[in-house]
Amino acid sequence: MSRPRIVIVGAGFAGYRTARTLSRLTRHQADITLLNPTDYFLYLPLLPQVAAGILEPRRVTVSLSGSLPRVRLVLGEAHGIDLDAHTVRYTGPEGGEGTLPFDRLVLAAGSVNKLLPIPGVAEHAHGFRGLPEALYLRDHVTRQVELAAAARDREECAARCTFVVVGAGYTGTEVAAHGAMYTDAQVRRHPMRTGMRPRWMLLDVAPRVLPEMDERLSVTADRVLRQRGVDVRMGTSVKEATHDGVVLTDGTTVGTRTLVWCVGVRPDPLVESLGLPMESGRLLVDPHLQVPGRPELFACGDVAAVPDLTRPGEFTPMTAQHAWRHGRVCAQNVAASLGIGVRRPYRHRDLGFVVDLGGAKAAANPLGLPMSGPAAGAVTRGYHLAAMPGNRVRVAADWVLDAVLPRQAVQLGLVRSWSVPLESASPEVARVPGRPEQRDGDAVPAGGPAGAPGGDTPDQRPDPPGGEPAKQQPGGEAAKNQPGGESAKQQSGGEPAKNQSGGEPARNQPGGEPAKQQPDGEPAKSQPGGEPAKQQPDGEPAKSQPGGEPAKNQPDGEPAKSQPGGEPAKNQPGGEPAKNQSHAPRATGKPRPPGKSGRPGKARKPTRAAGASRSAGPGADPGPEPPENQPAPGPDIAPGPVKRTDGRTAEGDS
């Protein structure tokens, strides 16, 4: 007789605890499969310490394959569930799709960022739900402080060293508290020329900090924040976000380059596709965490509306403490449905909450006893060490080192602005070129591909919230005519576009001024839409490339004059001069109207399936390429100082 198949979707607090407990209870009596986008469990409460440079990223992660014996790990994101066929459809990290059959299904997909319909927030803000977002925020804050220290203009300096956090809940309070300590330490070592200091703002429409927790915790946290210079504004939120700052609901305009969105979370939208009874976006379950009428389906964590037996008529809140306990009870009930053990309802006892405010400061109420100061700090860190399923020694060692050694304030440049958009349905996974970014039903941001929110290309998109103008394009010099850069005279709706496809050679297309150096070749004068390239790969000069003068520099070739959009190319691959190719009509040098052959002046909405390969033109590698307007993966995407036509050094997104 075959063993029953158990599939668990999600490896957050609830999913990880379910898998670990089931592995112990069943002991080879069932096949357990865990479906998750990453190969680690993330201990979210310590994420603010990663952003502040106290803990290294791997300290707050626990390997799933290494800590879950007898559990099969499948990397991927579930995008469809057929309850009648007992199957789960998923998409793997490289775009491949698969199906998992099940006899018992546990939904523990967790939550995602909650995005409110406020103008500019999706384009200029970042959330704080995953490791990529924490790493990006650390780099971004470090860069802004360094740029502010070098700025001579007081207005620019003030905007760069102003950091706005929206949401005074658990996460937002800790981010503001740790962030203020981190930037103050930077400025102490490298004072700013203008004599200014970093300024952190914490906004919320609620009447007090930590509104969902005990009022005594709220008073303690508010006092510590104000002592550190944090501008706490309750009853205030963001009305509009722009490239250069935010407009608050009280009419105040604040210049800033950093907007951190911590207003809360919503259940993963996967459960909405089931067509089952819901409560505030969460799947209704009984006290045994089982979906009524579906004996094979269980749900726990943030996606489940679990009745609170200690408070009749209410549901347990979406907290890590409840999710961790849900997982244990859910595993026991799944095992009981297979004849192992007995069922039990979920009933909890509130153990209190802890809020780490950095240094020796914290606010805690263990078992209802309010505490503050160093005693609360000791209790808070002791609780985290006890709750973590691994890495306890490493975390404790990092805390000791942070107490005696200065933090390293460096930019690693591992996560770009465009790879952690606020509207991402999977904040735990950074977007990368060539990987599907959206699940079924997710909308593609208007004006650009899925990987480039708001239509900006990866390095053109200004640092949210309104980072500095994007003067640097991938692999090239400063681009003066891209969104967020200097005044764009050649964008649609402006003066005649000399640098758009179908016009004259463009010097300010991706790559900045004409890129003089291509991989494995001599200096090249053209990128797509730039001056023509004289040399095609492995061939002599060809006179008839589609649409333009030849490119002087292609990979493995000599200088080339043209890419599509310039004059005819003199060198076709692999042969003598080809004056007329059957597939390439001779270019007349006249501009081509948008919407016809050639690239239009405006970014187009992608219509191809996510992850599909795109042809780059003659001589292109047939392998998959990044989505349009995104840099190819590899070391060449890391920007460095480049030359500008005006002699100054460009500043790019790290």
XYZ file of C-alpha atoms in Angstrom:
654
model
C 0.000 0.000 0.000
C 1.393 3.421 -0.975
C 2.094 5.967 1.717
C -0.162 9.052 1.967
C 1.197 12.195 0.320
C 1.255 15.439 2.337
C 2.024 18.728 0.575
C 2.802 21.867 2.597
C 2.711 25.198 0.721
C 4.970 27.784 2.348
C 7.855 27.566 4.831
C 7.194 30.541 7.081
C 6.588 30.194 10.813
C 3.466 28.042 10.317
C 4.671 25.952 7.371
C 8.118 25.277 8.816
C 6.710 24.195 12.197
C 4.135 21.971 10.474
C 6.796 20.231 8.387
C 9.148 19.743 11.337
C 6.432 18.331 13.618
C 4.982 16.070 10.904
C 8.434 14.713 10.139
C 8.758 13.673 13.782
C 5.210 12.273 14.121
C 4.906 10.252 10.906
C 8.440 8.777 10.808
C 8.402 7.342 7.250
C 4.666 6.598 7.360
C 3.916 9.450 4.931
C 5.613 11.287 2.073
C 5.985 14.940 3.107
C 6.702 17.588 0.441
C 7.417 21.232 1.267
C 6.884 23.771 -1.547
C 8.633 27.116 -0.991
C 10.267 29.813 -3.172
C 13.491 29.748 -1.111
C 15.544 27.001 0.498
C 15.511 28.633 3.919
C 13.214 29.570 6.768
C 13.466 33.298 7.571
C 13.244 34.462 11.179
C 11.445 37.744 10.445
C 11.649 39.439 13.891
C 15.409 39.905 13.495
C 15.215 41.358 9.975
C 15.597 45.001 11.185
C 18.941 44.016 12.700
C 20.086 42.771 9.283
C 19.177 46.153 7.746
C 21.080 47.930 10.531
C 24.237 45.869 10.048
C 24.077 44.063 13.405
C 23.471 40.573 12.012
C 24.734 39.001 8.811
C 21.913 37.809 6.498
C 22.570 34.093 6.921
C 22.214 34.391 10.688
C 18.435 34.865 10.401
C 17.960 32.002 7.939
C 17.738 28.268 8.624
C 18.354 25.699 5.880
C 15.201 23.731 5.088
C 16.938 20.666 3.699
C 19.419 20.625 6.585
C 16.890 21.007 9.403
C 13.918 18.991 8.111
C 14.764 15.294 7.927
C 12.435 13.073 5.917
C 10.929 16.117 4.155
C 11.289 16.600 0.400
C 11.940 20.226 -0.573
C 10.578 21.559 -3.877
C 11.612 25.095 -4.866
C 8.814 27.049 -6.498
C 5.731 29.221 -6.058
C 2.254 27.721 -6.085
C 0.020 29.408 -8.644
C -2.967 27.095 -8.772
C -4.724 24.460 -6.665
C -7.227 21.911 -7.983
C -9.017 20.540 -4.940
C -11.054 18.034 -6.963
C -8.005 16.582 -8.708
C -5.895 16.886 -5.535
C -3.025 18.667 -7.278
C -0.956 21.819 -6.743
C 0.526 23.614 -9.757
C 3.707 25.579 -9.236
C 6.387 27.529 -11.106
C 10.032 26.771 -10.386
C 12.802 29.354 -9.919
C 13.908 28.954 -13.565
C 10.435 29.211 -15.080
C 9.582 25.532 -15.376
C 6.146 24.410 -14.239
C 5.255 21.325 -12.268
C 2.423 19.563 -10.456
C 2.366 17.998 -7.001
C -0.344 15.426 -6.154
C -1.546 15.248 -2.560
C -3.770 13.366 -0.173
C -3.488 16.081 2.479
C -2.764 19.732 1.706
C -1.577 22.318 4.251
C -1.803 25.963 3.133
C 0.715 28.122 5.006
C 1.613 30.612 2.275
C 1.942 33.542 4.707
C 1.413 37.198 3.824
C 2.627 39.885 1.439
C 2.995 43.678 1.565
C -0.230 45.666 1.818
C -0.261 48.376 -0.857
C -2.665 51.307 -0.463
C -3.865 53.403 -3.447
C -1.632 56.393 -2.697
C -0.079 58.129 -5.740
C 3.615 57.415 -6.181
C 3.972 54.862 -3.382
C 4.309 51.823 -5.656
C 7.015 53.602 -7.675
C 9.048 55.209 -4.896
C 8.619 53.079 -1.753
C 9.966 49.723 -0.633
C 8.514 47.186 1.755
C 10.211 45.239 4.507
C 9.010 41.646 4.348
C 11.938 39.715 2.924
C 15.693 39.369 3.084
C 16.270 41.089 -0.304
C 14.365 44.166 0.915
C 16.443 44.343 4.098
C 19.701 44.076 2.137
C 18.549 46.751 -0.299
C 17.573 49.132 2.509
C 20.947 48.695 4.203
C 22.831 49.561 0.999
C 20.494 52.418 0.131
C 20.686 54.101 3.551
C 24.469 53.741 3.577
C 24.728 55.318 0.130
C 22.445 58.222 0.963
C 24.438 59.118 4.079
C 27.718 58.965 2.128
C 26.318 61.135 -0.672
C 24.878 63.581 1.853
C 28.267 63.852 3.555
C 29.844 64.851 0.243
C 27.083 67.263 -0.811
C 27.774 71.008 -0.645
C 24.144 72.036 -1.052
C 22.242 72.020 2.247
C 18.906 71.237 0.597
C 20.269 68.176 -1.169
C 22.056 67.063 1.987
C 18.852 67.368 4.019
C 16.853 65.313 1.510
C 19.434 62.556 1.319
C 19.749 62.135 5.074
C 15.986 62.194 5.726
C 14.420 58.724 6.049
C 10.640 58.283 6.218
C 9.086 55.109 7.663
C 5.322 54.694 7.228
C 3.653 52.414 9.754
C 4.318 52.492 13.506
C 3.572 48.836 14.120
C 6.039 46.185 15.221
C 8.185 46.291 12.079
C 8.131 50.038 11.412
C 9.019 50.893 15.018
C 12.032 48.569 15.018
C 13.210 49.784 11.586
C 13.134 53.430 12.736
C 14.821 52.644 16.071
C 17.664 50.591 14.578
C 18.010 52.875 11.538
C 18.530 55.969 13.675
C 21.352 54.269 15.583
C 22.957 53.044 12.345
C 23.038 56.437 10.603
C 24.166 58.272 13.760
C 27.153 55.933 14.001
C 28.049 56.688 10.358
C 27.914 60.442 10.888
C 30.020 60.289 14.031
C 32.879 58.790 12.035
C 32.341 60.949 8.937
C 30.659 64.280 9.818
C 28.754 66.084 7.072
C 30.177 69.264 5.572
C 26.982 71.188 6.176
C 26.863 70.216 9.843
C 23.519 68.443 9.429
C 22.563 65.108 10.979
C 20.383 62.246 9.731
C 16.676 62.614 10.388
C 14.273 59.704 10.750
C 10.482 60.141 10.614
C 7.896 57.589 11.776
C 4.346 58.150 10.488
C 1.069 56.409 11.227
C -2.620 57.266 11.177
C -3.010 55.496 14.533
C -3.115 57.598 17.719
C 0.018 55.971 19.203
C 3.065 53.865 18.425
C 2.450 50.085 18.485
C -1.345 50.535 18.516
C -2.052 46.782 18.537
C 0.047 46.162 21.674
C -0.188 47.044 25.355
C -0.258 50.789 25.978
C 2.711 50.565 28.351
C 4.830 49.076 25.556
C 3.682 51.929 23.337
C 4.758 54.584 25.855
C 8.187 52.968 26.307
C 8.814 52.674 22.553
C 7.675 56.258 21.901
C 10.004 57.594 24.600
C 13.053 55.715 23.252
C 12.374 56.836 19.687
C 12.085 60.498 20.635
C 15.260 60.308 22.746
C 17.112 59.150 19.613
C 15.802 62.078 17.613
C 13.155 60.199 15.621
C 10.360 62.528 14.476
C 7.271 60.560 15.547
C 4.065 61.862 13.944
C 0.874 60.057 14.855
C -2.364 60.754 12.999
C -0.299 61.533 9.877
C 0.501 59.532 6.783
C 1.650 59.981 3.189
C -0.676 61.687 0.727
C 1.629 61.459 -2.278
C 5.137 60.203 -2.963
C 7.383 61.771 -5.592
C 10.916 61.400 -6.861
C 12.186 64.133 -4.538
C 10.073 63.608 -1.415
C 6.652 63.010 0.079
C 3.571 65.111 0.706
C 1.979 64.347 4.077
C -1.721 64.341 4.881
C -1.260 67.482 7.010
C -0.020 69.363 3.928
C 3.686 69.242 4.844
C 6.188 68.483 2.096
C 9.278 66.548 3.180
C 12.289 66.188 0.912
C 13.607 62.633 1.064
C 15.137 59.869 -1.034
C 13.971 57.041 1.241
C 10.435 55.819 1.873
C 10.037 52.550 3.808
C 6.541 51.049 3.647
C 5.607 49.127 6.821
C 1.852 49.744 6.968
C 1.005 46.082 7.399
C 0.454 42.899 5.452
C -2.339 41.048 3.712
C -2.809 37.279 3.300
C -1.204 35.703 0.270
C -3.676 36.066 -2.654
C -3.265 32.369 -3.509
C -6.112 31.417 -1.152
C -8.551 33.722 -2.944
C -8.464 31.459 -6.008
C -9.966 28.517 -4.107
C -13.480 29.938 -4.052
C -13.977 28.938 -0.411
C -15.455 31.030 2.436
C -13.139 33.858 3.470
C -12.836 36.321 6.343
C -10.901 39.553 5.601
C -8.884 37.800 2.900
C -8.151 34.770 5.100
C -9.451 31.234 4.608
C -12.062 30.245 7.189
C -11.108 27.127 9.170
C -12.517 25.366 12.233
C -10.696 25.228 15.595
C -8.828 22.153 14.318
C -7.386 24.259 11.451
C -9.362 22.214 8.917
C -11.465 23.761 6.138
C -15.133 22.808 6.657
C -16.370 20.426 3.960
C -12.819 19.708 2.781
C -11.314 16.991 5.018
C -8.129 16.932 2.949
C -7.451 20.686 3.282
C -5.814 22.416 6.275
C -4.687 26.023 6.643
C -2.611 27.845 9.247
C -0.629 31.020 9.746
C -1.521 34.343 8.127
C -3.735 32.805 5.414
C -6.075 31.167 7.944
C -8.859 32.800 9.954
C -8.592 30.629 13.077
C -11.303 31.053 15.735
C -9.940 32.393 19.022
C -11.441 30.081 21.634
C -10.329 32.413 24.425
C -12.315 35.267 22.829
C -15.519 33.903 21.282
C -16.449 35.565 17.998
C -12.893 36.735 17.243
C -10.039 35.302 15.191
C -6.410 34.955 16.165
C -4.284 37.897 14.913
C -1.672 37.610 12.164
C 1.452 37.363 14.325
C 4.509 35.122 14.261
C 3.681 33.850 17.744
C 0.313 32.497 16.600
C 1.667 31.157 13.302
C 4.362 29.161 15.130
C 1.744 27.576 17.411
C -0.654 26.991 14.498
C 2.010 24.874 12.840
C 2.352 22.486 15.763
C -1.406 21.940 16.174
C -1.922 21.653 12.415
C 0.735 18.929 12.161
C -0.885 16.968 14.985
C -4.293 17.168 13.309
C -2.962 16.183 9.878
C -1.285 13.164 11.462
C -4.523 12.341 13.313
C -6.416 12.363 9.987
C -4.037 9.597 8.885
C -4.628 7.557 12.021
C -1.604 8.787 13.995
C -2.556 10.347 17.333
C -5.703 12.317 18.126
C -7.073 15.669 17.010
C -6.885 18.732 19.226
C -8.312 22.260 18.844
C -6.113 25.343 18.739
C -6.156 27.148 22.049
C -3.473 29.602 23.100
C -2.275 31.580 26.071
C -0.808 35.006 25.430
C 2.856 35.031 26.440
C 3.294 38.751 25.813
C 5.336 40.649 23.230
C 8.864 41.962 22.904
C 10.109 44.879 20.778
C 13.868 45.283 20.242
C 14.725 48.999 20.012
C 18.469 48.566 19.512
C 21.388 48.667 21.896
C 20.292 47.839 25.433
C 16.826 49.330 24.890
C 13.661 47.296 24.404
C 10.020 47.146 25.414
C 8.595 43.852 26.666
C 5.721 42.443 28.687
C 6.522 38.754 29.272
C 3.490 37.034 30.831
C 1.886 40.471 31.159
C 4.715 42.028 33.197
C 5.719 45.379 31.585
C 9.471 45.971 31.330
C 11.805 48.528 29.776
C 15.496 49.390 29.643
C 18.357 46.846 29.867
C 16.184 44.262 31.635
C 13.706 44.322 28.748
C 16.635 44.138 26.307
C 17.945 40.977 27.981
C 14.480 39.376 27.976
C 13.930 40.301 24.322
C 17.166 38.810 23.076
C 16.751 35.751 25.262
C 13.298 35.191 23.784
C 14.624 35.434 20.221
C 17.420 32.958 20.933
C 14.929 30.505 22.434
C 12.448 30.917 19.556
C 14.964 30.544 16.718
C 15.095 26.987 15.299
C 18.818 27.314 14.497
C 21.907 29.570 14.344
C 21.624 30.511 18.023
C 25.385 30.533 18.650
C 26.091 32.586 15.522
C 23.419 35.149 16.401
C 24.716 35.483 19.961
C 28.278 35.878 18.640
C 27.190 38.685 16.290
C 25.506 40.483 19.179
C 28.698 40.278 21.254
C 30.848 41.544 18.367
C 28.438 44.420 17.715
C 28.746 45.482 21.351
C 32.558 45.767 21.196
C 33.328 46.560 17.543
C 32.080 49.301 15.186
C 29.710 48.256 12.419
C 30.900 48.028 8.832
C 28.988 50.610 6.816
C 29.657 49.460 3.247
C 27.545 49.099 0.117
C 27.602 45.552 -1.233
C 25.395 46.323 -4.243
C 23.873 42.837 -4.243
C 20.229 43.941 -4.557
C 19.055 46.617 -6.992
C 16.103 48.953 -6.606
C 14.132 47.372 -9.457
C 14.513 43.834 -8.066
C 12.516 44.545 -4.871
C 9.375 46.411 -6.004
C 6.731 47.127 -3.395
C 3.973 45.437 -5.388
C 5.859 42.134 -5.524
C 3.690 39.151 -4.620
C 6.821 37.375 -3.344
C 8.880 39.777 -1.211
C 11.143 36.928 -0.105
C 12.499 36.537 -3.655
C 14.435 39.282 -5.453
C 13.484 39.681 -9.111
C 16.203 38.728 -11.558
C 16.382 38.918 -15.381
C 15.001 35.880 -17.152
C 12.901 34.613 -14.216
C 9.101 34.814 -14.140
C 8.145 37.559 -11.735
C 4.389 37.264 -11.612
C 1.943 34.594 -10.642
C -1.347 33.995 -12.380
C -3.582 36.982 -11.998
C -0.831 39.416 -11.042
C -0.871 42.630 -13.022
C 2.130 43.855 -14.954
C 3.033 47.415 -13.934
C 1.998 49.871 -16.612
C 4.723 51.277 -18.771
C 7.326 48.593 -18.423
C 8.196 44.945 -17.999
C 7.414 43.012 -14.854
C 10.957 43.328 -13.592
C 11.110 47.123 -13.914
C 8.344 48.802 -11.917
C 6.872 51.911 -13.365
C 8.392 51.261 -16.778
C 11.925 52.260 -15.816
C 14.773 50.091 -16.837
C 16.772 48.520 -14.007
C 19.339 51.243 -13.632
C 17.168 54.072 -14.901
C 14.680 53.740 -12.066
C 15.550 56.239 -9.370
C 16.282 54.946 -5.944
C 13.015 54.766 -4.157
C 11.770 56.834 -2.774
C 12.986 59.294 -5.237
C 16.626 58.378 -5.125
C 18.988 60.632 -6.965
C 18.461 61.159 -10.665
C 19.413 58.102 -12.630
C 22.448 59.454 -14.390
C 24.017 56.106 -15.038
C 22.755 53.473 -17.378
C 23.807 49.830 -17.384
C 27.408 49.508 -18.393
C 27.798 52.995 -19.767
C 28.174 56.668 -19.059
C 25.660 59.015 -17.532
C 22.375 59.157 -19.399
C 21.000 62.638 -19.639
C 17.789 61.778 -21.380
C 16.393 58.957 -19.262
C 13.620 59.180 -16.679
C 14.952 60.548 -13.429
C 18.088 61.973 -15.000
C 18.748 65.467 -16.256
C 16.161 67.280 -18.286
C 14.930 64.885 -20.930
C 14.560 66.855 -24.105
C 14.265 63.773 -26.231
C 11.492 61.917 -24.479
C 8.094 61.519 -26.033
C 6.103 64.673 -25.793
C 9.176 66.914 -25.744
C 11.440 68.311 -28.455
C 12.266 66.227 -31.499
C 13.666 62.934 -30.281
C 17.102 62.698 -31.755
C 17.980 59.755 -29.595
C 14.974 57.544 -29.998
C 14.655 54.507 -32.195
C 14.107 55.445 -35.817
C 15.695 58.861 -35.459
C 19.246 60.040 -35.509
C 21.862 58.098 -33.608
C 21.045 58.098 -29.882
C 23.838 58.850 -27.470
C 21.741 58.538 -24.365
C 20.107 55.178 -24.719
C 20.938 52.311 -22.334
C 24.641 52.467 -21.972
C 24.724 56.248 -21.665
C 26.914 57.895 -24.304
C 28.035 55.606 -27.039
C 29.673 52.689 -25.279
C 33.245 52.507 -26.444
C 33.957 49.096 -25.049
C 32.047 45.926 -25.780
C 32.881 42.498 -24.358
C 35.674 40.780 -26.286
C 35.891 43.515 -28.836
C 37.373 46.871 -29.622
C 35.717 50.144 -28.717
C 32.189 50.351 -30.034
C 30.355 53.473 -30.951
C 26.888 52.126 -30.681
C 24.300 50.477 -28.548
C 20.764 49.775 -29.719
C 19.478 53.033 -31.031
C 22.911 54.597 -31.043
C 25.439 55.205 -33.813
C 25.740 52.389 -36.284
C 27.997 49.448 -35.708
C 30.527 48.584 -38.344
C 31.211 45.082 -37.285
C 28.980 42.072 -36.868
C 30.182 38.940 -35.101
C 32.604 36.764 -37.080
C 32.160 38.527 -40.366
C 33.356 41.245 -42.647
C 31.664 44.569 -43.107
C 28.082 44.238 -44.258
C 26.098 46.999 -45.847
C 22.609 45.889 -45.082
C 21.621 45.382 -41.478
C 17.998 45.972 -40.643
C 17.626 49.610 -40.338
C 20.930 51.281 -40.188
C 24.580 52.040 -40.588
C 26.746 49.219 -39.306
C 27.920 48.816 -35.746
C 31.589 49.349 -35.154
C 31.876 47.070 -32.193
C 30.131 43.800 -31.682
C 31.401 40.941 -29.523
C 34.400 39.194 -31.108
C 34.659 41.756 -33.824
C 36.255 44.975 -34.871
C 34.775 48.401 -34.429
C 31.287 48.549 -35.863
C 29.098 51.403 -36.811
C 25.536 50.306 -36.447
C 22.796 48.545 -34.626
C 19.156 48.599 -35.643
C 18.102 52.159 -35.969
C 21.205 53.529 -37.674
C 22.686 53.368 -41.205
C 23.249 50.133 -43.071
C 25.745 47.675 -41.631
C 28.742 46.819 -43.758
C 29.489 43.463 -42.243
C 27.217 40.449 -42.084
C 28.221 37.466 -39.954
C 30.396 34.925 -41.592
C 30.911 36.243 -45.047
C 31.880 38.892 -47.518
C 30.128 42.199 -47.786
C 26.407 41.591 -48.168
C 24.740 44.485 -49.877
C 21.207 43.233 -49.781
C 19.898 40.600 -47.411
C 16.530 39.162 -48.264
C 15.298 39.671 -44.718
C 16.673 43.177 -44.247
C 15.345 46.016 -46.406
C 17.781 48.825 -47.013
C 17.434 51.648 -44.545
C 16.477 54.973 -45.984
C 17.622 56.980 -42.963
C 14.066 58.259 -42.388
C 12.466 57.944 -38.994
C 10.059 55.053 -38.605
C 6.704 55.832 -37.029
C 6.016 54.276 -33.628
C 4.002 51.108 -33.672
C 5.538 49.866 -36.929
C 8.889 48.222 -37.563
C 11.559 49.307 -35.167
C 11.280 50.133 -31.509
C 8.798 52.816 -30.501
C 9.877 55.767 -28.459
C 7.821 54.583 -25.459
C 8.292 51.407 -23.507
C 5.867 48.688 -24.555
C 3.942 46.451 -22.272
C 5.242 42.906 -22.600
C 2.875 40.462 -24.201
C 5.057 37.398 -24.150
C 4.979 34.881 -21.359
C 7.197 35.596 -18.367
C 10.611 34.024 -18.692
C 10.371 33.570 -22.497
C 13.560 34.192 -24.408
C 13.871 37.246 -26.629
C 15.887 37.465 -29.808
C 18.493 40.175 -29.759
C 18.853 40.404 -33.525
C 21.430 39.072 -35.980
C 24.222 37.140 -34.407
C 22.465 36.870 -31.020
C 22.916 33.945 -28.702
C 19.798 31.774 -28.971
C 19.729 31.287 -25.193
C 17.294 33.094 -22.892
C 17.892 36.755 -22.302
C 16.742 39.171 -19.627
C 13.406 40.947 -20.015
C 13.453 44.089 -22.119
C 15.369 47.011 -20.594
C 17.031 44.887 -17.932
C 20.788 44.262 -17.757
C 22.084 40.811 -18.495
C 23.191 38.915 -15.386
C 26.883 38.852 -14.708
C 29.626 40.965 -13.211
C 29.289 43.598 -15.901
C 26.045 44.926 -14.408
C 27.730 46.304 -11.319
C 28.122 50.040 -11.999
C 31.253 51.941 -11.203
C 32.513 55.472 -11.723
C 32.054 56.442 -15.354
C 32.908 59.491 -17.398
C 30.393 62.121 -18.332
C 30.557 64.543 -21.164
C 30.687 67.426 -18.691
C 33.718 65.979 -16.956
C 31.949 65.102 -13.678
C 31.562 61.649 -12.194
C 28.114 60.062 -12.445
C 26.354 58.589 -9.475
C 24.511 55.341 -10.081
C 22.262 52.969 -8.261
C 24.363 50.389 -6.519
